[in-house]
Coordinates of C-alpha atoms and ligand atoms in Angstrom, one line a residue:
X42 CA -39.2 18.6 15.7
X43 CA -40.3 16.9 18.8
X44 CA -43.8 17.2 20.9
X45 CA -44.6 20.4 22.3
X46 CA -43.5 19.9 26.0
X47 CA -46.0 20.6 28.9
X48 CA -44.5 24.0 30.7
X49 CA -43.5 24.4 33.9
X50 CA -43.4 28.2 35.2
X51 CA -42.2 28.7 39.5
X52 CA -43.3 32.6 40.2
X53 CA -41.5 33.4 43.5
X54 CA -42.9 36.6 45.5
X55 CA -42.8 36.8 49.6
X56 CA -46.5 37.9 48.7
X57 CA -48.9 35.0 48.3
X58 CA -51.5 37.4 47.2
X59 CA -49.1 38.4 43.9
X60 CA -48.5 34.8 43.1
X61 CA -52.3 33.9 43.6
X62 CA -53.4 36.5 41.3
X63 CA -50.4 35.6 38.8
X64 CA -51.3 32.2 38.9
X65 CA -55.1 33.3 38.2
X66 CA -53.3 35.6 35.2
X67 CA -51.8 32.9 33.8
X68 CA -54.9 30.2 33.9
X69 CA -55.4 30.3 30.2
X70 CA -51.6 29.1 29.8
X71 CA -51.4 25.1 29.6
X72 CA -48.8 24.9 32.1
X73 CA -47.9 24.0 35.7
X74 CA -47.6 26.4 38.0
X75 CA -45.4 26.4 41.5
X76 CA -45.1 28.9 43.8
X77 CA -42.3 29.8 46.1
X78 CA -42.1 32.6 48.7
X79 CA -38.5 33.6 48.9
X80 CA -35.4 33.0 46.9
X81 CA -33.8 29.9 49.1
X82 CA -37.8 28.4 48.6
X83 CA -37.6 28.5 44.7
X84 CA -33.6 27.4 44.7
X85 CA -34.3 24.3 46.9
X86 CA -38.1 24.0 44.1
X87 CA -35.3 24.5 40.9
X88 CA -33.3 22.1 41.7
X89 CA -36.0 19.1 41.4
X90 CA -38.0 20.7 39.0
X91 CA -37.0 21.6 35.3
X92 CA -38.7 24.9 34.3
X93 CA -39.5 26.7 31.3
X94 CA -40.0 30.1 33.1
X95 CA -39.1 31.9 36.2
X96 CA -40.7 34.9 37.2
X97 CA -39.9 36.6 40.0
X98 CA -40.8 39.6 42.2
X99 CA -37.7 42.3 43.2
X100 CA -37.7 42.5 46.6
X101 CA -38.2 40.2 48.6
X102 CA -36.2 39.1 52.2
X103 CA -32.9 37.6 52.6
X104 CA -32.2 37.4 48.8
X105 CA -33.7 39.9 45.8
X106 CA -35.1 38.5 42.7
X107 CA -32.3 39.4 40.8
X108 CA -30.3 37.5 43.0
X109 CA -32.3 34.8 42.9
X110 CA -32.8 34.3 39.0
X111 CA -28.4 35.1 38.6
X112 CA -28.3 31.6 41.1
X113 CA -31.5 30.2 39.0
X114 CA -28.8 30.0 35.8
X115 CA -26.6 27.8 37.5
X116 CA -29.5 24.8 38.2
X117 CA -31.7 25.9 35.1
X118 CA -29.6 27.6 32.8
X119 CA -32.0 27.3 29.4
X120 CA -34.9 28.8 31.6
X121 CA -36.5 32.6 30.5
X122 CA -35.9 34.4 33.5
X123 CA -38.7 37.7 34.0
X124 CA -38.2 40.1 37.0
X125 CA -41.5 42.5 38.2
X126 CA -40.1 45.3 40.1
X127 CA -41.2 48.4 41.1
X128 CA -40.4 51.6 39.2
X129 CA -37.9 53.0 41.7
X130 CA -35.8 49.4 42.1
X131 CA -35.5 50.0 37.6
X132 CA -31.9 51.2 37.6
X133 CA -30.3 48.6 39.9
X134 CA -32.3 45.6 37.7
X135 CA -30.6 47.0 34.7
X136 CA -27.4 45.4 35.2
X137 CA -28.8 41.9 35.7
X138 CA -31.0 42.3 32.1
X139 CA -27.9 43.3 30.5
X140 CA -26.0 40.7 32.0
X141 CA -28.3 38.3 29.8
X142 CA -29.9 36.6 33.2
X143 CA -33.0 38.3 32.4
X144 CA -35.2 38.3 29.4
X145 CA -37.8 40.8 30.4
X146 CA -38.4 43.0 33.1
X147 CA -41.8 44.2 34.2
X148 CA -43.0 46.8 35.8
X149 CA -45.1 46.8 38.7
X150 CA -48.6 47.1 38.5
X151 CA -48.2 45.6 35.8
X152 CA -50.5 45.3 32.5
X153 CA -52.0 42.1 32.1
X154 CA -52.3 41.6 28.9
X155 CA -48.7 42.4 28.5
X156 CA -47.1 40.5 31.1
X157 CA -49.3 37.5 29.6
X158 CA -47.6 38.2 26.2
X159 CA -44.4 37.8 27.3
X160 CA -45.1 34.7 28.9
X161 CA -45.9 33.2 25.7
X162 CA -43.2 34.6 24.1
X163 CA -40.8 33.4 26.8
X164 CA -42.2 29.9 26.5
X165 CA -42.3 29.7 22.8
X166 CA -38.3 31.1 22.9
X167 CA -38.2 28.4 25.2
X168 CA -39.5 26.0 22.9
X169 CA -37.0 27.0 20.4
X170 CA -33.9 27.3 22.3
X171 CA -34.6 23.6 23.5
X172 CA -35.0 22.4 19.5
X173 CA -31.9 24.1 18.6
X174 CA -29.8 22.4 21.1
X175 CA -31.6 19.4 20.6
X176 CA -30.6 19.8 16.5
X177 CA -27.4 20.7 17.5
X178 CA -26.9 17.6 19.9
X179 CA -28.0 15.6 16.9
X180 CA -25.6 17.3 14.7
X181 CA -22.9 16.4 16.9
X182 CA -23.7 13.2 17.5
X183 CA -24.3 12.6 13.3
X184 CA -21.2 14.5 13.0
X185 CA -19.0 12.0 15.3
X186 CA -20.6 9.3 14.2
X187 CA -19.6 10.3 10.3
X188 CA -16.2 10.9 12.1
X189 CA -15.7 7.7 13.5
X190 CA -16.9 6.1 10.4
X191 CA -14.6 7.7 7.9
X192 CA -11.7 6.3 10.8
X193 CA -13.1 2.9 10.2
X194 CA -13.7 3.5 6.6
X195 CA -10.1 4.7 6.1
X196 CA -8.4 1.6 8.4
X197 CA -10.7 -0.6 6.5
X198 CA -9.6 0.6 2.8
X199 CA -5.7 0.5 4.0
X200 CA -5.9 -3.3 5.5
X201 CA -7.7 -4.3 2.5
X202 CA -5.4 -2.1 0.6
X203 CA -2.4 -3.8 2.5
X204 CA -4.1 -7.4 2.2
X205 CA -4.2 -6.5 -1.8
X206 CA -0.8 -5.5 -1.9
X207 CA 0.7 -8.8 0.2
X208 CA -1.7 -10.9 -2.3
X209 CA -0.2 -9.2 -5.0
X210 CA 3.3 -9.7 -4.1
X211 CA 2.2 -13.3 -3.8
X212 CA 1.0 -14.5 -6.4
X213 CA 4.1 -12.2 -8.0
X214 CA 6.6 -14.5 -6.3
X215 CA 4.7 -17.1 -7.4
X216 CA 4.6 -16.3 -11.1
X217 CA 8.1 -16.1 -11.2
X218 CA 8.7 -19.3 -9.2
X219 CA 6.9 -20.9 -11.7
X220 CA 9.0 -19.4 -14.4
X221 CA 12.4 -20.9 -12.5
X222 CA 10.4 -23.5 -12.5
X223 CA 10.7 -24.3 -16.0
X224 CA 13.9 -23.1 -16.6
X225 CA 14.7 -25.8 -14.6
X226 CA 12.7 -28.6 -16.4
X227 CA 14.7 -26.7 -19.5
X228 CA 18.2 -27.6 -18.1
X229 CA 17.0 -31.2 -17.0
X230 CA 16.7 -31.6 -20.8
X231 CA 20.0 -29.7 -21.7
X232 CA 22.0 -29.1 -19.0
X233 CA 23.8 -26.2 -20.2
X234 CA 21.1 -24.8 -21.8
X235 CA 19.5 -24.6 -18.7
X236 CA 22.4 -22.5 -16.4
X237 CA 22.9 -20.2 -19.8
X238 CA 19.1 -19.4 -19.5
X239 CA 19.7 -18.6 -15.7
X240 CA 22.8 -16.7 -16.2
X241 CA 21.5 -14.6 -19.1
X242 CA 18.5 -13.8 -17.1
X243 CA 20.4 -12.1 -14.2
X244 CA 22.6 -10.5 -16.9
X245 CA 19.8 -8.8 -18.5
X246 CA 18.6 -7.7 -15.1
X247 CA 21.3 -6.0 -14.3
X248 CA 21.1 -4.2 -18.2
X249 CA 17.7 -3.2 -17.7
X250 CA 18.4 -1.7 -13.8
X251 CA 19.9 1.4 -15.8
X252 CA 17.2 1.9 -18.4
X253 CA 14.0 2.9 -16.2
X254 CA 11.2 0.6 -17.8
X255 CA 7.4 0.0 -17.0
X256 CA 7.4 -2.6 -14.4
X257 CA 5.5 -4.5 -17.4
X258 CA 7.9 -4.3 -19.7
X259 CA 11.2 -5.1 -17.5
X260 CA 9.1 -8.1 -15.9
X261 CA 8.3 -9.2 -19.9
X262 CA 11.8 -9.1 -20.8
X263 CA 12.9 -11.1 -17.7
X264 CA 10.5 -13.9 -18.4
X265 CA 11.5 -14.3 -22.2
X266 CA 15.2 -14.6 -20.7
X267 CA 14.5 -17.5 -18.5
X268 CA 12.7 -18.7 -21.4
X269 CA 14.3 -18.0 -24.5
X270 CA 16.0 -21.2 -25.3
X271 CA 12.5 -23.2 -24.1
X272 CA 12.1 -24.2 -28.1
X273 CA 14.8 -26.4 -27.8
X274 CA 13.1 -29.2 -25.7
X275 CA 12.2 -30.2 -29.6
X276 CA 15.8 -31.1 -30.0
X277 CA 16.9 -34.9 -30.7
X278 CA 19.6 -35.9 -28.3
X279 CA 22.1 -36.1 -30.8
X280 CA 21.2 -32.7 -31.6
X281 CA 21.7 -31.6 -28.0
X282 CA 25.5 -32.8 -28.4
X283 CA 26.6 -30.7 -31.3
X284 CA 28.6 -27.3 -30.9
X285 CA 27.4 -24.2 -32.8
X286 CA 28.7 -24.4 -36.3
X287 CA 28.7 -28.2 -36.3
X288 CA 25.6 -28.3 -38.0
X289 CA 24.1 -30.3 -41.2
X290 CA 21.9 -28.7 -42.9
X291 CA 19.0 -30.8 -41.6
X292 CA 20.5 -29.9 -38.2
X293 CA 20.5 -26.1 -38.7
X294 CA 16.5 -26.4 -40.1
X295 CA 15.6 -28.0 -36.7
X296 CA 17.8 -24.9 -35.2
X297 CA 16.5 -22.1 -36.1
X298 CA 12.9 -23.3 -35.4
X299 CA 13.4 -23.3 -31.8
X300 CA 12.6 -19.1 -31.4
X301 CA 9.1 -19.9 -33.4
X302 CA 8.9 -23.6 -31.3
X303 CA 9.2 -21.6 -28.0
X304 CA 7.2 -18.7 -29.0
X305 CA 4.3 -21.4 -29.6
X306 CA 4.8 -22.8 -25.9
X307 CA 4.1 -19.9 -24.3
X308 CA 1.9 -17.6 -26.9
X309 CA -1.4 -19.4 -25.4
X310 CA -0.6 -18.6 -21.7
X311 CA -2.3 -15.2 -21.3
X312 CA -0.2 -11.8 -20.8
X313 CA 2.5 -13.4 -22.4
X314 CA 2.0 -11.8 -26.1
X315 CA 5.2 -10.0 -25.6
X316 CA 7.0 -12.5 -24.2
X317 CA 6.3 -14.6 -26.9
X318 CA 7.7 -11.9 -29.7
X319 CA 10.5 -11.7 -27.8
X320 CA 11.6 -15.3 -27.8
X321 CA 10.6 -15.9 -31.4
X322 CA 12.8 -12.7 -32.3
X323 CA 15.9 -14.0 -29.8
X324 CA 18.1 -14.6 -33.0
X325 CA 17.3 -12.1 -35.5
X326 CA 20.8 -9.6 -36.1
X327 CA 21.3 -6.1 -36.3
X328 CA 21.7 -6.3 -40.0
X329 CA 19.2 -8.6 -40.5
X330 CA 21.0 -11.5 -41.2
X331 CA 19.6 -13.5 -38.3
X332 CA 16.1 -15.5 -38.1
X333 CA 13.7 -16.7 -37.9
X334 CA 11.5 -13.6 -39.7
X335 CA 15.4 -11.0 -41.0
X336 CA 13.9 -8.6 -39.0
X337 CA 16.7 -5.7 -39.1
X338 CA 17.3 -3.0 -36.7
X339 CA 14.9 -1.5 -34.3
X340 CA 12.1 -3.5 -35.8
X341 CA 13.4 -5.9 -33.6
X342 CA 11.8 -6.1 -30.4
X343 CA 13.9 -4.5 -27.5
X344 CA 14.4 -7.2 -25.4
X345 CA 15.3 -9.8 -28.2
X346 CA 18.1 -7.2 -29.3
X347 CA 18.9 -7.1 -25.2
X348 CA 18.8 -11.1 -25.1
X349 CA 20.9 -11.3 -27.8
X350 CA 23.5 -10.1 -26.4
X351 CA 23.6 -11.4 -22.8
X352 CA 23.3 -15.0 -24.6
X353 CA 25.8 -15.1 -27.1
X354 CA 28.1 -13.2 -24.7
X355 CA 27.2 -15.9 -22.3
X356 CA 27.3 -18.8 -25.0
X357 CA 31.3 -17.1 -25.8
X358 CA 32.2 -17.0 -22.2
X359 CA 31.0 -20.5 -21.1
X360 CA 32.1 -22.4 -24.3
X361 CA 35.0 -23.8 -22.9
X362 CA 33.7 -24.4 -19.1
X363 CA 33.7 -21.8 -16.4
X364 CA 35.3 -18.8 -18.1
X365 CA 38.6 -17.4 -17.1
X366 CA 39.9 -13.8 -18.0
X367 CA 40.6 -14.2 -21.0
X368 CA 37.0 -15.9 -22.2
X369 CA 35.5 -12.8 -20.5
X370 CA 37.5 -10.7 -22.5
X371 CA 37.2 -12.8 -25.4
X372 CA 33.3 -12.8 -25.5
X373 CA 33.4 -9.2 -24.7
X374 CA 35.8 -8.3 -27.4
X375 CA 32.9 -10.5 -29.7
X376 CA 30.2 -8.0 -28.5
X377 CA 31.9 -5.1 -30.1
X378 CA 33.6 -6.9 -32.9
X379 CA 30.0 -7.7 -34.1
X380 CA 28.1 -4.3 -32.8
X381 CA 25.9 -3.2 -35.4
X382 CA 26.0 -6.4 -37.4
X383 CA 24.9 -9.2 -34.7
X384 CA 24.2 -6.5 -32.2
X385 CA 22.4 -3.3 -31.4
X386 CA 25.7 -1.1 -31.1
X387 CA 23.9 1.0 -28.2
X388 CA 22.8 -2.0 -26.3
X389 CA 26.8 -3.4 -26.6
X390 CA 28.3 -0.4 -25.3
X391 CA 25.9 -0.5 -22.2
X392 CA 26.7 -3.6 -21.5
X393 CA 30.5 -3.2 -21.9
X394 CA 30.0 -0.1 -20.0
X395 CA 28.6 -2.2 -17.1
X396 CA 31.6 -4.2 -16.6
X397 CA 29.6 -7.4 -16.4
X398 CA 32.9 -9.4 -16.9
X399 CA 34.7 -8.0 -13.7
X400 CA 32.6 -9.7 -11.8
X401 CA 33.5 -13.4 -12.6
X402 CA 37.5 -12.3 -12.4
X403 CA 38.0 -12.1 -8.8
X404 CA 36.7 -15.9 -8.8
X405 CA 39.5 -16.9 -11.6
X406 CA 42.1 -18.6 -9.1
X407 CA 40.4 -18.6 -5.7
X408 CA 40.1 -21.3 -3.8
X409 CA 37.2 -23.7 -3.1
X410 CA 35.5 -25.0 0.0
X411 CA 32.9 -27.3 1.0
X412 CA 30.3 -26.3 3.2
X413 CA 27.4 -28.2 4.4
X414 CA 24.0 -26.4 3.6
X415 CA 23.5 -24.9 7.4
X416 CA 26.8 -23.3 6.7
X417 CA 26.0 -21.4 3.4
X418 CA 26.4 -17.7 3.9
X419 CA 24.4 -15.1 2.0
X420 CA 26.8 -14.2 -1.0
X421 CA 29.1 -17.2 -1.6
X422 CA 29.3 -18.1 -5.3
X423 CA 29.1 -21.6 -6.2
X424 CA 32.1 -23.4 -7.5
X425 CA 30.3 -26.4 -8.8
X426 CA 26.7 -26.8 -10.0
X427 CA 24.4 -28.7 -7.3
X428 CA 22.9 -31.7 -7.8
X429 CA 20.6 -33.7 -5.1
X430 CA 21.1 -37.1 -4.4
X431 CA 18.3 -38.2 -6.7
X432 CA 20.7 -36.3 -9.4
X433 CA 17.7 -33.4 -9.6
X434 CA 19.8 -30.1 -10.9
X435 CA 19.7 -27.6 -8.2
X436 CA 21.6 -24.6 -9.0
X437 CA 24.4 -23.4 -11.5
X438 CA 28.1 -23.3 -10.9
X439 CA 28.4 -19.5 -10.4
X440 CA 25.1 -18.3 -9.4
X441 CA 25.2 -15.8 -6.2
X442 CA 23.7 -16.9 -3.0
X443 CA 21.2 -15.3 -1.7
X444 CA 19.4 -15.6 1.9
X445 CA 16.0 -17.4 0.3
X446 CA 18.3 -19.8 -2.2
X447 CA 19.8 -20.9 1.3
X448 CA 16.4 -21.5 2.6
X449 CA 15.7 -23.2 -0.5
X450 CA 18.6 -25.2 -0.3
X451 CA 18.3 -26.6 3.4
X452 CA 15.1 -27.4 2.3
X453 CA 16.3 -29.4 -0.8
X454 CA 18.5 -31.4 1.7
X455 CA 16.1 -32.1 3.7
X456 CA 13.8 -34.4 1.8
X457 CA 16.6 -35.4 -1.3
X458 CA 19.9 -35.1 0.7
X459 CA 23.0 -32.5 -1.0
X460 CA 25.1 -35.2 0.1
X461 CA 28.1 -34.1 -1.7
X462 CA 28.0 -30.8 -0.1
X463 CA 28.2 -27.7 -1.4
X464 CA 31.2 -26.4 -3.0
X465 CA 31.6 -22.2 -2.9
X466 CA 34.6 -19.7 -3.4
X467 CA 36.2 -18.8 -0.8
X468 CA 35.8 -14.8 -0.1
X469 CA 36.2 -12.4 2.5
X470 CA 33.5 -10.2 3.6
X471 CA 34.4 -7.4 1.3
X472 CA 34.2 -9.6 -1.5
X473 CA 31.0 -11.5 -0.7
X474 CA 29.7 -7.5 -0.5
X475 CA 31.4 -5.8 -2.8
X476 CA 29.4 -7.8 -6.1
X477 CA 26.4 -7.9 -6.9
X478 CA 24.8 -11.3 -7.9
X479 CA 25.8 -12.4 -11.3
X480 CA 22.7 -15.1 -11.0
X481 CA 19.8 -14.8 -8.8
X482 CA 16.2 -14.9 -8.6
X483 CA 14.1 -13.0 -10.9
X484 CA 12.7 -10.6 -8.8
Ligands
FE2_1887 FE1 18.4 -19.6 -28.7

């Protein structure tokens, strides 16, 4: 703990004779020593002198010694407080010992070899009372100070926390910008091929909302939608031309390569192991008639069974252009007329479940309008794919608006005008509420 202190004792006594000899007493003690000869004297002394010890006689004029030391705790409250008093004045000290403002009383005469004791004992309890409250100030101050700490420790981890979580969310957005991204360099080579990647994307978004995946998994399973048909940048253009079932035989070689061609594009780019599996496995069937590997059932990975399905449903609907009722109902009717050969039965009846189809009908005979891109509201559906002036594909012919493919858009016209303008449905508010987005971003 600290130094010792140097003591400082007052004895107060209307006497000076008593405090002479007590100071003579207490000669031995390494201490200064003041002397007061009444209570207001020692009051007016306490309150510019810290003291270790007060000692004081009973009586004494105009205020007793038990008076004076109960005022003494107000100026000095840590002092040890001793009363002499004569034998007779014993019963009326009492109450001020118990009281706690007095440590000792003594007796007058009193013994001197006793009195000195207890003036070393009143200085060492001194001592100690003054280290404890010392510890205990340190305590306090340690203990705030740890307080405090852990406050800025705690703001600190949740703003980095935060900061982690925006970056994350970042570089998220990012990622899947980059995916559109080349979807879009996909449907600059095939035009169509490049919508039907789009569109079966946000159909298998909606299909996987009801089945409660990892975040890993779902996000996996996106990806290889936008990017299933990406093995087809290998086709010639004459290639590119043919229907399905219009193929030579050399044609149909160079066909059903493009699941192992696209799995190879993307296999090197890391994380994307399962993406890759699922694009090479895009085209294998139920029954295992499909390719490129027969794989049959649920040895097929689930999101090549899931693509499956959103594609050729797509690839039925959108044969014959923009698909009216009955091509809806026609590539639907496909889906179950081939459950459990082409496709997994339990993913079909999901996604016949979901009514997917519904939401292109209320478009079948409605009427168009064009709108400049400042006039774009979010949930109009796009009549007509977008094209920029430079002839750069923009957007498919019914994909959803939403507020940041507006944003996207106005930006677009900015720098490689959309002079055409954009042509939408028109809709009332219900409508433009009531449907989810058919086609949207990834996220
Ligand atoms: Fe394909």
């Amino acid at each position: 703990m600290s130094d010792p202190i140097k003591h400082t004792m007052l004895l107060v006594d209307d006497e000076p004779g008593i405090t002479r000899s007590l100071q003579r007493l207490f000669k031995s003690i390494d201490a200064n020593i003041f002397t007061a000869s009444s209570g207001q004297e020692a009051l007016i002394l306490l309150e510019n002198t810290p003291v270790s010890l007060i000692i004081s006689d009973q009586r004494m004029p105009g205020m007793t010694g038990v008076e004076l030391l109960a005022k003494s705790r107000q100026i000095r409250p840590d002092a040890i407080r001793i009363l002499l008093t004569g034998y007779a004045d014993i019963e009326s000290t009492m109450l001020a010992i118990n009281s706690g403002a007095i440590k000792y009383y003594i007796a007058k005469p009193w013994e001197d070899d006793l009195l000195v004791s207890r003036v070393m004992e009143s200085l060492e309890l001194f001592d100690m009372t003054t280290d404890n409250k010392k510890l205990n100030e340190i305590t306090h101050r340690q203990n705030e100070e740890l307080r405090k700490f852990n406050r800025t420790l705690e703001e600190r981890v949740e703003k980095q926390t935060s900061e982690i979580k925006s970056q994350h969310e970042e570089l998220s957005r990012s990622f899947m910008e980059t995916i559109k991204a080349f979807s879009t360099i996909l449907e600059i080579r095939l035009k169509d091929v490049g919508s039907h990647s789009q569109r079966v994307a946000a159909l298998i978004k909606k299909l996987l909302k009801t089945m409660n995946l990892e975040k890993k998994e779902y996000q996996d399973i996106v990806v290889a939608a936008f990017l299933h048909d990406i093995g087809k940048v290998s086709y010639p253009d004459a290639l590119l031309k043919k229907a399905d079932g219009t193929y030579t035989r050399s044609e149909m070689e160079i066909v059903t390569k493009h699941p192992i061609l696209g799995q190879s594009c993307v296999i090197g780019i890391n994380g994307f192991e399962e993406i890759a599996l699922i694009i090479r496995h895009h085209h294998e069937n139920f029954d295992g008639g499909g390719y490129p590997d027969f794989l049959r059932g649920k040895a097929i990975p689930p999101g090549a069974r899931l693509i499956r399905i959103a594609n050729a449903f797509d690839h039925h609907a959108f044969s014959k252009g923009y698909p009216d009722k009955k091509m809806l109902n026609d590539a639907a009717a496909h889906l179950v007329r081939e459950s459990g050969v082409l496709f997994d039965p339990e993913y079909v009846k999901q996604f016949i479940d979901l009514d997917i189809a519904r939401q292109y009908y209320h478009h079948e005979l409605a009427e168009t309008i064009v709108l400049k891109t400042a006039d774009l509201e979010n949930g109009m559906v796009l009549a007509e794919n977008i094209y920029s002036n430079s002839g750069m594909f923009v957007l498919p012919k019914g994909a959803r608006l939403s507020s940041d493919m507006i944003a996207r858009l106005i930006k677009i016209d900015k720098f490689d005008h959309i002079s055409r303008g954009i042509t939408v449905y028109k809709m009332n508010k219900t409508e433009k509420e009531a449907y989810e987005p058919v086609q949207n971003s990834i996220g």
